[in-house]
């Protein structure tokens, strides 16, 4: 890979992450600290950093926040509990019960600040009915492997939970609540961020059952019994939500815009595409490769490099038992589709630093990616068939590893296109 192009793409990704850092962006959305009792609760991969930002502005606060293992931050008053993601565990279950117990004491004169970011769906764990943690884990794993879009996965999660689908807000009633959110979902729908624990829900248990059937997910009797009932999500018009205000203060579009501004400052032409793309990672990659080649075909030798940016949340239908994630699989499929086309480089990363379940943000590709793979014995077609993109890029040497970024505004994809060689005379 050309070092300059790789360095540039990584710098643009880092810029996209930087502008979504709660320590830089959250304070502007905070009101003055209320005079009465304040409770801070939250969940998600960015929630501990959000809590840290709150205390930087308000001072020590009473509260409890659940974040992913390794994503904790030092807070003076707010308790930070780490739990598992993307499949919930007993630590998340216990922490969620403690959060609900904390809210039981909230009164009408109290103020609850909820900090919600991507990952809250797994970190807030309170199974409905007789569903056990093991059964909840199995359903979650099956959903993750099914290729279902995040919106449909979250509908199921809401109806199998005692805390999602507006229930967390209902538990805080009659206190006033402000929910500050970082969006990691296509369309920035507050009801889908973390499965909407503070937002009313209009779907039904029958809708959730239909999604499970559509993706061929077999579920235990306890799940079927919950979905056969009337359900108890909190509907949008529920009076317990009258004291709740939901605010998305950071979203993928802001990060893409910041990366675009940085690229323009370096003399590039920039096209920012959709920030809410969904679909199968390999299929989107094939379409993006076609667009990149078409764009390059009409560029002149003296044209400025062109940068194509996009966001959203792609999915992977699990076909093999490899180590992968939607960003790495996208990058692998893109490299295959470009087939060494000169002058085209790309990066695909998750802004939370975790692509799938691996501690890897994503990968970089270049015109020589397939050549390097051949030299080191890595088979791109086999890796794609086995959903083993992370292993492929480990062999090629172009994984992007960030560690915890402490934020989460979903996928970041950038394709850098240099003009092609002039046609022979």
PDB file of N, CA and C in Angstrom, residues 239-335:
ATOM      1  N   UNK A 239     -48.223   8.187  29.305  1.00  0.00           N
ATOM      2  CA  UNK A 239     -47.983   9.376  30.153  1.00  0.00           C
ATOM      3  C   UNK A 239     -46.669   9.328  30.907  1.00  0.00           C
ATOM      4  N   UNK A 240     -46.106   8.145  31.111  1.00  0.00           N
ATOM      5  CA  UNK A 240     -44.819   8.052  31.807  1.00  0.00           C
ATOM      6  C   UNK A 240     -43.664   8.619  30.991  1.00  0.00           C
ATOM      7  N   UNK A 241     -43.910   8.881  29.705  1.00  0.00           N
ATOM      8  CA  UNK A 241     -42.883   9.479  28.859  1.00  0.00           C
ATOM      9  C   UNK A 241     -43.029  10.993  28.754  1.00  0.00           C
ATOM     10  N   UNK A 242     -44.042  11.551  29.418  1.00  0.00           N
ATOM     11  CA  UNK A 242     -44.306  12.988  29.297  1.00  0.00           C
ATOM     12  C   UNK A 242     -43.178  13.833  29.871  1.00  0.00           C
ATOM     13  N   UNK A 243     -42.395  13.247  30.779  1.00  0.00           N
ATOM     14  CA  UNK A 243     -41.313  14.007  31.413  1.00  0.00           C
ATOM     15  C   UNK A 243     -39.958  13.751  30.752  1.00  0.00           C
ATOM     16  N   UNK A 244     -39.958  13.092  29.591  1.00  0.00           N
ATOM     17  CA  UNK A 244     -38.709  12.660  28.957  1.00  0.00           C
ATOM     18  C   UNK A 244     -38.415  13.499  27.721  1.00  0.00           C
ATOM     19  N   UNK A 245     -37.165  13.928  27.602  1.00  0.00           N
ATOM     20  CA  UNK A 245     -36.708  14.599  26.379  1.00  0.00           C
ATOM     21  C   UNK A 245     -35.502  13.838  25.848  1.00  0.00           C
ATOM     22  N   UNK A 246     -35.595  13.393  24.590  1.00  0.00           N
ATOM     23  CA  UNK A 246     -34.519  12.636  23.950  1.00  0.00           C
ATOM     24  C   UNK A 246     -33.793  13.531  22.955  1.00  0.00           C
ATOM     25  N   UNK A 247     -32.464  13.588  23.072  1.00  0.00           N
ATOM     26  CA  UNK A 247     -31.658  14.461  22.226  1.00  0.00           C
ATOM     27  C   UNK A 247     -30.484  13.673  21.652  1.00  0.00           C
ATOM     28  N   UNK A 248     -30.401  13.604  20.324  1.00  0.00           N
ATOM     29  CA  UNK A 248     -29.212  13.056  19.666  1.00  0.00           C
ATOM     30  C   UNK A 248     -28.234  14.213  19.473  1.00  0.00           C
ATOM     31  N   UNK A 249     -27.097  14.140  20.135  1.00  0.00           N
ATOM     32  CA  UNK A 249     -26.151  15.254  20.041  1.00  0.00           C
ATOM     33  C   UNK A 249     -24.937  14.923  19.174  1.00  0.00           C
ATOM     34  N   UNK A 250     -24.745  13.668  18.812  1.00  0.00           N
ATOM     35  CA  UNK A 250     -23.644  13.280  17.923  1.00  0.00           C
ATOM     36  C   UNK A 250     -24.155  12.186  16.995  1.00  0.00           C
ATOM     37  N   UNK A 251     -23.804  12.291  15.713  1.00  0.00           N
ATOM     38  CA  UNK A 251     -24.337  11.366  14.718  1.00  0.00           C
ATOM     39  C   UNK A 251     -23.302  11.139  13.619  1.00  0.00           C
ATOM     40  N   UNK A 252     -23.471  10.064  12.836  1.00  0.00           N
ATOM     41  CA  UNK A 252     -22.502   9.760  11.777  1.00  0.00           C
ATOM     42  C   UNK A 252     -22.300  10.897  10.776  1.00  0.00           C
ATOM     43  N   UNK A 253     -23.353  11.639  10.455  1.00  0.00           N
ATOM     44  CA  UNK A 253     -23.220  12.699   9.455  1.00  0.00           C
ATOM     45  C   UNK A 253     -22.189  13.737   9.873  1.00  0.00           C
ATOM     46  N   UNK A 254     -22.110  14.034  11.172  1.00  0.00           N
ATOM     47  CA  UNK A 254     -21.145  15.022  11.650  1.00  0.00           C
ATOM     48  C   UNK A 254     -19.717  14.528  11.465  1.00  0.00           C
ATOM     49  N   UNK A 255     -19.500  13.245  11.705  1.00  0.00           N
ATOM     50  CA  UNK A 255     -18.158  12.693  11.553  1.00  0.00           C
ATOM     51  C   UNK A 255     -17.751  12.623  10.087  1.00  0.00           C
ATOM     52  N   UNK A 256     -18.673  12.247   9.212  1.00  0.00           N
ATOM     53  CA  UNK A 256     -18.360  12.234   7.786  1.00  0.00           C
ATOM     54  C   UNK A 256     -18.043  13.638   7.293  1.00  0.00           C
ATOM     55  N   UNK A 257     -18.815  14.629   7.755  1.00  0.00           N
ATOM     56  CA  UNK A 257     -18.571  16.011   7.343  1.00  0.00           C
ATOM     57  C   UNK A 257     -17.191  16.478   7.796  1.00  0.00           C
ATOM     58  N   UNK A 258     -16.799  16.121   9.011  1.00  0.00           N
ATOM     59  CA  UNK A 258     -15.487  16.527   9.515  1.00  0.00           C
ATOM     60  C   UNK A 258     -14.368  15.898   8.698  1.00  0.00           C
ATOM     61  N   UNK A 259     -14.526  14.623   8.360  1.00  0.00           N
ATOM     62  CA  UNK A 259     -13.524  13.963   7.514  1.00  0.00           C
ATOM     63  C   UNK A 259     -13.480  14.603   6.135  1.00  0.00           C
ATOM     64  N   UNK A 260     -14.662  14.950   5.604  1.00  0.00           N
ATOM     65  CA  UNK A 260     -14.715  15.608   4.304  1.00  0.00           C
ATOM     66  C   UNK A 260     -14.022  16.954   4.314  1.00  0.00           C
ATOM     67  N   UNK A 261     -14.225  17.718   5.379  1.00  0.00           N
ATOM     68  CA  UNK A 261     -13.566  19.019   5.492  1.00  0.00           C
ATOM     69  C   UNK A 261     -12.045  18.857   5.524  1.00  0.00           C
ATOM     70  N   UNK A 262     -11.566  17.864   6.256  1.00  0.00           N
ATOM     71  CA  UNK A 262     -10.125  17.630   6.333  1.00  0.00           C
ATOM     72  C   UNK A 262      -9.563  17.233   4.973  1.00  0.00           C
ATOM     73  N   UNK A 263     -10.312  16.429   4.221  1.00  0.00           N
ATOM     74  CA  UNK A 263      -9.856  16.011   2.895  1.00  0.00           C
ATOM     75  C   UNK A 263      -9.820  17.192   1.927  1.00  0.00           C
ATOM     76  N   UNK A 264     -10.825  18.043   1.978  1.00  0.00           N
ATOM     77  CA  UNK A 264     -10.835  19.225   1.104  1.00  0.00           C
ATOM     78  C   UNK A 264      -9.660  20.143   1.420  1.00  0.00           C
ATOM     79  N   UNK A 265      -9.337  20.246   2.689  1.00  0.00           N
ATOM     80  CA  UNK A 265      -8.191  21.079   3.075  1.00  0.00           C
ATOM     81  C   UNK A 265      -6.889  20.540   2.493  1.00  0.00           C
ATOM     82  N   UNK A 266      -6.869  19.255   2.185  1.00  0.00           N
ATOM     83  CA  UNK A 266      -5.704  18.636   1.555  1.00  0.00           C
ATOM     84  C   UNK A 266      -5.805  18.633   0.034  1.00  0.00           C
ATOM     85  N   UNK A 267      -6.798  19.338  -0.518  1.00  0.00           N
ATOM     86  CA  UNK A 267      -6.892  19.489  -1.962  1.00  0.00           C
ATOM     87  C   UNK A 267      -7.668  18.415  -2.686  1.00  0.00           C
ATOM     88  N   UNK A 268      -8.446  17.631  -1.981  1.00  0.00           N
ATOM     89  CA  UNK A 268      -9.221  16.577  -2.623  1.00  0.00           C
ATOM     90  C   UNK A 268     -10.626  17.037  -2.966  1.00  0.00           C
ATOM     91  N   UNK A 269     -11.183  16.465  -4.011  1.00  0.00           N
ATOM     92  CA  UNK A 269     -12.615  16.565  -4.243  1.00  0.00           C
ATOM     93  C   UNK A 269     -13.288  15.534  -3.350  1.00  0.00           C
ATOM     94  N   UNK A 270     -14.427  15.892  -2.785  1.00  0.00           N
ATOM     95  CA  UNK A 270     -15.089  15.010  -1.825  1.00  0.00           C
ATOM     96  C   UNK A 270     -16.547  14.829  -2.204  1.00  0.00           C
ATOM     97  N   UNK A 271     -16.991  13.596  -2.186  1.00  0.00           N
ATOM     98  CA  UNK A 271     -18.407  13.282  -2.335  1.00  0.00           C
ATOM     99  C   UNK A 271     -18.842  12.493  -1.099  1.00  0.00           C
ATOM    100  N   UNK A 272     -19.736  13.085  -0.343  1.00  0.00           N
ATOM    101  CA  UNK A 272     -20.246  12.401   0.848  1.00  0.00           C
ATOM    102  C   UNK A 272     -21.552  11.719   0.473  1.00  0.00           C
ATOM    103  N   UNK A 273     -21.542  10.414   0.506  1.00  0.00           N
ATOM    104  CA  UNK A 273     -22.729   9.642   0.189  1.00  0.00           C
ATOM    105  C   UNK A 273     -23.605   9.476   1.415  1.00  0.00           C
ATOM    106  N   UNK A 274     -24.370   8.436   1.426  1.00  0.00           N
ATOM    107  CA  UNK A 274     -25.318   8.208   2.506  1.00  0.00           C
ATOM    108  C   UNK A 274     -24.592   7.903   3.817  1.00  0.00           C
ATOM    109  N   UNK A 275     -25.126   8.477   4.906  1.00  0.00           N
ATOM    110  CA  UNK A 275     -24.587   8.142   6.228  1.00  0.00           C
ATOM    111  C   UNK A 275     -25.416   7.056   6.905  1.00  0.00           C
ATOM    112  N   UNK A 276     -26.392   6.494   6.179  1.00  0.00           N
ATOM    113  CA  UNK A 276     -27.261   5.475   6.784  1.00  0.00           C
ATOM    114  C   UNK A 276     -27.417   4.246   5.897  1.00  0.00           C
ATOM    115  N   UNK A 277     -26.326   3.878   5.218  1.00  0.00           N
ATOM    116  CA  UNK A 277     -26.376   2.698   4.360  1.00  0.00           C
ATOM    117  C   UNK A 277     -26.597   1.430   5.184  1.00  0.00           C
ATOM    118  N   UNK A 278     -27.432   0.561   4.666  1.00  0.00           N
ATOM    119  CA  UNK A 278     -27.613  -0.770   5.225  1.00  0.00           C
ATOM    120  C   UNK A 278     -27.451  -1.783   4.098  1.00  0.00           C
ATOM    121  N   UNK A 279     -27.358  -3.038   4.458  1.00  0.00           N
ATOM    122  CA  UNK A 279     -27.261  -4.081   3.452  1.00  0.00           C
ATOM    123  C   UNK A 279     -26.123  -5.035   3.737  1.00  0.00           C
ATOM    124  N   UNK A 280     -26.053  -6.079   2.938  1.00  0.00           N
ATOM    125  CA  UNK A 280     -25.008  -7.084   3.073  1.00  0.00           C
ATOM    126  C   UNK A 280     -23.667  -6.461   2.683  1.00  0.00           C
ATOM    127  N   UNK A 281     -22.673  -6.591   3.543  1.00  0.00           N
ATOM    128  CA  UNK A 281     -21.396  -5.905   3.361  1.00  0.00           C
ATOM    129  C   UNK A 281     -20.770  -6.208   2.009  1.00  0.00           C
ATOM    130  N   UNK A 282     -20.775  -7.462   1.606  1.00  0.00           N
ATOM    131  CA  UNK A 282     -20.107  -7.829   0.354  1.00  0.00           C
ATOM    132  C   UNK A 282     -20.849  -7.277  -0.863  1.00  0.00           C
ATOM    133  N   UNK A 283     -22.155  -7.160  -0.762  1.00  0.00           N
ATOM    134  CA  UNK A 283     -22.932  -6.634  -1.880  1.00  0.00           C
ATOM    135  C   UNK A 283     -22.746  -5.125  -2.014  1.00  0.00           C
ATOM    136  N   UNK A 284     -22.727  -4.416  -0.894  1.00  0.00           N
ATOM    137  CA  UNK A 284     -22.478  -2.980  -0.933  1.00  0.00           C
ATOM    138  C   UNK A 284     -21.071  -2.706  -1.469  1.00  0.00           C
ATOM    139  N   UNK A 285     -20.105  -3.534  -1.069  1.00  0.00           N
ATOM    140  CA  UNK A 285     -18.732  -3.356  -1.544  1.00  0.00           C
ATOM    141  C   UNK A 285     -18.648  -3.506  -3.061  1.00  0.00           C
ATOM    142  N   UNK A 286     -19.344  -4.478  -3.612  1.00  0.00           N
ATOM    143  CA  UNK A 286     -19.317  -4.662  -5.063  1.00  0.00           C
ATOM    144  C   UNK A 286     -19.883  -3.442  -5.781  1.00  0.00           C
ATOM    145  N   UNK A 287     -20.956  -2.874  -5.241  1.00  0.00           N
ATOM    146  CA  UNK A 287     -21.542  -1.680  -5.844  1.00  0.00           C
ATOM    147  C   UNK A 287     -20.603  -0.481  -5.707  1.00  0.00           C
ATOM    148  N   UNK A 288     -19.940  -0.344  -4.570  1.00  0.00           N
ATOM    149  CA  UNK A 288     -19.011   0.766  -4.383  1.00  0.00           C
ATOM    150  C   UNK A 288     -17.792   0.633  -5.291  1.00  0.00           C
ATOM    151  N   UNK A 289     -17.357  -0.591  -5.523  1.00  0.00           N
ATOM    152  CA  UNK A 289     -16.245  -0.795  -6.461  1.00  0.00           C
ATOM    153  C   UNK A 289     -16.646  -0.341  -7.856  1.00  0.00           C
ATOM    154  N   UNK A 290     -17.855  -0.667  -8.273  1.00  0.00           N
ATOM    155  CA  UNK A 290     -18.341  -0.236  -9.584  1.00  0.00           C
ATOM    156  C   UNK A 290     -18.366   1.294  -9.665  1.00  0.00           C
ATOM    157  N   UNK A 291     -18.871   1.943  -8.619  1.00  0.00           N
ATOM    158  CA  UNK A 291     -18.930   3.400  -8.612  1.00  0.00           C
ATOM    159  C   UNK A 291     -17.531   4.015  -8.662  1.00  0.00           C
ATOM    160  N   UNK A 292     -16.593   3.432  -7.939  1.00  0.00           N
ATOM    161  CA  UNK A 292     -15.231   3.963  -7.914  1.00  0.00           C
ATOM    162  C   UNK A 292     -14.579   3.853  -9.287  1.00  0.00           C
ATOM    163  N   UNK A 293     -14.750   2.717  -9.934  1.00  0.00           N
ATOM    164  CA  UNK A 293     -14.150   2.523 -11.258  1.00  0.00           C
ATOM    165  C   UNK A 293     -14.779   3.461 -12.283  1.00  0.00           C
ATOM    166  N   UNK A 294     -16.090   3.657 -12.188  1.00  0.00           N
ATOM    167  CA  UNK A 294     -16.764   4.579 -13.103  1.00  0.00           C
ATOM    168  C   UNK A 294     -16.281   6.017 -12.874  1.00  0.00           C
ATOM    169  N   UNK A 295     -16.106   6.395 -11.615  1.00  0.00           N
ATOM    170  CA  UNK A 295     -15.626   7.742 -11.316  1.00  0.00           C
ATOM    171  C   UNK A 295     -14.214   7.945 -11.847  1.00  0.00           C
ATOM    172  N   UNK A 296     -13.374   6.944 -11.672  1.00  0.00           N
ATOM    173  CA  UNK A 296     -11.988   7.059 -12.151  1.00  0.00           C
ATOM    174  C   UNK A 296     -11.921   7.145 -13.674  1.00  0.00           C
ATOM    175  N   UNK A 297     -12.837   6.464 -14.343  1.00  0.00           N
ATOM    176  CA  UNK A 297     -12.807   6.420 -15.806  1.00  0.00           C
ATOM    177  C   UNK A 297     -13.016   7.781 -16.446  1.00  0.00           C
ATOM    178  N   UNK A 298     -13.665   8.699 -15.747  1.00  0.00           N
ATOM    179  CA  UNK A 298     -13.925  10.022 -16.326  1.00  0.00           C
ATOM    180  C   UNK A 298     -12.999  11.087 -15.745  1.00  0.00           C
ATOM    181  N   UNK A 299     -12.032  10.674 -14.941  1.00  0.00           N
ATOM    182  CA  UNK A 299     -11.080  11.638 -14.380  1.00  0.00           C
ATOM    183  C   UNK A 299      -9.940  11.876 -15.360  1.00  0.00           C
ATOM    184  N   UNK A 300      -9.501  13.122 -15.424  1.00  0.00           N
ATOM    185  CA  UNK A 300      -8.357  13.449 -16.256  1.00  0.00           C
ATOM    186  C   UNK A 300      -7.061  13.348 -15.486  1.00  0.00           C
ATOM    187  N   UNK A 301      -5.916  13.234 -16.182  1.00  0.00           N
ATOM    188  CA  UNK A 301      -4.623  13.059 -15.510  1.00  0.00           C
ATOM    189  C   UNK A 301      -4.306  14.158 -14.495  1.00  0.00           C
ATOM    190  N   UNK A 302      -4.796  15.375 -14.713  1.00  0.00           N
ATOM    191  CA  UNK A 302      -4.489  16.461 -13.794  1.00  0.00           C
ATOM    192  C   UNK A 302      -5.540  16.701 -12.733  1.00  0.00           C
ATOM    193  N   UNK A 303      -6.579  15.872 -12.695  1.00  0.00           N
ATOM    194  CA  UNK A 303      -7.652  16.072 -11.728  1.00  0.00           C
ATOM    195  C   UNK A 303      -7.174  15.796 -10.299  1.00  0.00           C
ATOM    196  N   UNK A 304      -7.801  16.481  -9.363  1.00  0.00           N
ATOM    197  CA  UNK A 304      -7.509  16.221  -7.951  1.00  0.00           C
ATOM    198  C   UNK A 304      -8.025  14.840  -7.561  1.00  0.00           C
ATOM    199  N   UNK A 305      -7.392  14.209  -6.604  1.00  0.00           N
ATOM    200  CA  UNK A 305      -7.931  12.929  -6.107  1.00  0.00           C
ATOM    201  C   UNK A 305      -9.368  13.101  -5.621  1.00  0.00           C
ATOM    202  N   UNK A 306     -10.143  12.063  -5.765  1.00  0.00           N
ATOM    203  CA  UNK A 306     -11.554  12.077  -5.366  1.00  0.00           C
ATOM    204  C   UNK A 306     -11.738  11.164  -4.164  1.00  0.00           C
ATOM    205  N   UNK A 307     -12.464  11.650  -3.170  1.00  0.00           N
ATOM    206  CA  UNK A 307     -12.740  10.860  -1.970  1.00  0.00           C
ATOM    207  C   UNK A 307     -14.234  10.592  -1.875  1.00  0.00           C
ATOM    208  N   UNK A 308     -14.603   9.323  -1.782  1.00  0.00           N
ATOM    209  CA  UNK A 308     -15.997   8.923  -1.595  1.00  0.00           C
ATOM    210  C   UNK A 308     -16.177   8.481  -0.149  1.00  0.00           C
ATOM    211  N   UNK A 309     -17.066   9.144   0.566  1.00  0.00           N
ATOM    212  CA  UNK A 309     -17.314   8.835   1.979  1.00  0.00           C
ATOM    213  C   UNK A 309     -18.709   8.268   2.161  1.00  0.00           C
ATOM    214  N   UNK A 310     -18.850   7.336   3.074  1.00  0.00           N
ATOM    215  CA  UNK A 310     -20.180   6.827   3.423  1.00  0.00           C
ATOM    216  C   UNK A 310     -20.165   6.261   4.834  1.00  0.00           C
ATOM    217  N   UNK A 311     -21.361   6.179   5.421  1.00  0.00           N
ATOM    218  CA  UNK A 311     -21.509   5.618   6.758  1.00  0.00           C
ATOM    219  C   UNK A 311     -22.678   4.654   6.787  1.00  0.00           C
ATOM    220  N   UNK A 312     -23.209   4.402   7.965  1.00  0.00           N
ATOM    221  CA  UNK A 312     -24.313   3.458   8.110  1.00  0.00           C
ATOM    222  C   UNK A 312     -23.883   2.226   8.868  1.00  0.00           C
ATOM    223  N   UNK A 313     -24.639   1.169   8.717  1.00  0.00           N
ATOM    224  CA  UNK A 313     -24.319  -0.087   9.416  1.00  0.00           C
ATOM    225  C   UNK A 313     -24.636  -1.261   8.501  1.00  0.00           C
ATOM    226  N   UNK A 314     -23.592  -1.865   7.968  1.00  0.00           N
ATOM    227  CA  UNK A 314     -23.758  -3.027   7.102  1.00  0.00           C
ATOM    228  C   UNK A 314     -23.864  -4.282   7.953  1.00  0.00           C
ATOM    229  N   UNK A 315     -24.301  -5.346   7.312  1.00  0.00           N
ATOM    230  CA  UNK A 315     -24.494  -6.607   8.023  1.00  0.00           C
ATOM    231  C   UNK A 315     -23.765  -7.737   7.298  1.00  0.00           C
ATOM    232  N   UNK A 316     -23.599  -8.820   8.017  1.00  0.00           N
ATOM    233  CA  UNK A 316     -22.969 -10.023   7.477  1.00  0.00           C
ATOM    234  C   UNK A 316     -23.865 -11.208   7.787  1.00  0.00           C
ATOM    235  N   UNK A 317     -24.223 -11.943   6.761  1.00  0.00           N
ATOM    236  CA  UNK A 317     -24.902 -13.223   6.973  1.00  0.00           C
ATOM    237  C   UNK A 317     -23.826 -14.276   7.169  1.00  0.00           C
ATOM    238  N   UNK A 318     -23.809 -14.887   8.324  1.00  0.00           N
ATOM    239  CA  UNK A 318     -22.710 -15.800   8.650  1.00  0.00           C
ATOM    240  C   UNK A 318     -22.846 -17.091   7.857  1.00  0.00           C
ATOM    241  N   UNK A 319     -21.839 -17.354   7.033  1.00  0.00           N
ATOM    242  CA  UNK A 319     -21.805 -18.560   6.206  1.00  0.00           C
ATOM    243  C   UNK A 319     -20.685 -19.507   6.625  1.00  0.00           C
ATOM    244  N   UNK A 320     -19.642 -18.965   7.255  1.00  0.00           N
ATOM    245  CA  UNK A 320     -18.509 -19.763   7.689  1.00  0.00           C
ATOM    246  C   UNK A 320     -18.199 -19.498   9.143  1.00  0.00           C
ATOM    247  N   UNK A 321     -17.102 -20.073   9.606  1.00  0.00           N
ATOM    248  CA  UNK A 321     -16.758 -19.953  11.030  1.00  0.00           C
ATOM    249  C   UNK A 321     -15.480 -19.147  11.229  1.00  0.00           C
ATOM    250  N   UNK A 322     -15.214 -18.221  10.298  1.00  0.00           N
ATOM    251  CA  UNK A 322     -14.020 -17.407  10.412  1.00  0.00           C
ATOM    252  C   UNK A 322     -14.190 -16.255  11.379  1.00  0.00           C
ATOM    253  N   UNK A 323     -13.156 -15.411  11.449  1.00  0.00           N
ATOM    254  CA  UNK A 323     -13.157 -14.229  12.313  1.00  0.00           C
ATOM    255  C   UNK A 323     -13.346 -13.016  11.414  1.00  0.00           C
ATOM    256  N   UNK A 324     -14.455 -12.363  11.562  1.00  0.00           N
ATOM    257  CA  UNK A 324     -14.722 -11.230  10.682  1.00  0.00           C
ATOM    258  C   UNK A 324     -15.692 -10.259  11.283  1.00  0.00           C
ATOM    259  N   UNK A 325     -16.012  -9.240  10.507  1.00  0.00           N
ATOM    260  CA  UNK A 325     -16.979  -8.222  10.882  1.00  0.00           C
ATOM    261  C   UNK A 325     -17.387  -7.494   9.616  1.00  0.00           C
ATOM    262  N   UNK A 326     -18.444  -6.703   9.658  1.00  0.00           N
ATOM    263  CA  UNK A 326     -18.947  -6.080   8.431  1.00  0.00           C
ATOM    264  C   UNK A 326     -17.962  -5.136   7.760  1.00  0.00           C
ATOM    265  N   UNK A 327     -17.131  -4.423   8.515  1.00  0.00           N
ATOM    266  CA  UNK A 327     -16.182  -3.514   7.879  1.00  0.00           C
ATOM    267  C   UNK A 327     -15.048  -4.261   7.202  1.00  0.00           C
ATOM    268  N   UNK A 328     -14.496  -5.248   7.873  1.00  0.00           N
ATOM    269  CA  UNK A 328     -13.434  -6.042   7.252  1.00  0.00           C
ATOM    270  C   UNK A 328     -13.976  -6.820   6.059  1.00  0.00           C
ATOM    271  N   UNK A 329     -15.190  -7.349   6.171  1.00  0.00           N
ATOM    272  CA  UNK A 329     -15.764  -8.091   5.047  1.00  0.00           C
ATOM    273  C   UNK A 329     -16.028  -7.160   3.861  1.00  0.00           C
ATOM    274  N   UNK A 330     -16.487  -5.947   4.150  1.00  0.00           N
ATOM    275  CA  UNK A 330     -16.660  -4.954   3.091  1.00  0.00           C
ATOM    276  C   UNK A 330     -15.324  -4.681   2.400  1.00  0.00           C
ATOM    277  N   UNK A 331     -14.266  -4.445   3.189  1.00  0.00           N
ATOM    278  CA  UNK A 331     -12.962  -4.139   2.621  1.00  0.00           C
ATOM    279  C   UNK A 331     -12.442  -5.296   1.773  1.00  0.00           C
ATOM    280  N   UNK A 332     -12.627  -6.515   2.246  1.00  0.00           N
ATOM    281  CA  UNK A 332     -12.187  -7.681   1.491  1.00  0.00           C
ATOM    282  C   UNK A 332     -12.957  -7.806   0.183  1.00  0.00           C
ATOM    283  N   UNK A 333     -14.270  -7.685   0.249  1.00  0.00           N
ATOM    284  CA  UNK A 333     -15.078  -7.781  -0.973  1.00  0.00           C
ATOM    285  C   UNK A 333     -14.751  -6.638  -1.933  1.00  0.00           C
ATOM    286  N   UNK A 334     -14.445  -5.461  -1.407  1.00  0.00           N
ATOM    287  CA  UNK A 334     -14.070  -4.331  -2.248  1.00  0.00           C
ATOM    288  C   UNK A 334     -12.755  -4.611  -2.968  1.00  0.00           C
ATOM    289  N   UNK A 335     -11.787  -5.153  -2.248  1.00  0.00           N
ATOM    290  CA  UNK A 335     -10.503  -5.484  -2.869  1.00  0.00           C
ATOM    291  C   UNK A 335     -10.684  -6.513  -3.985  1.00  0.00           C
TER     292      UNK A 335
END
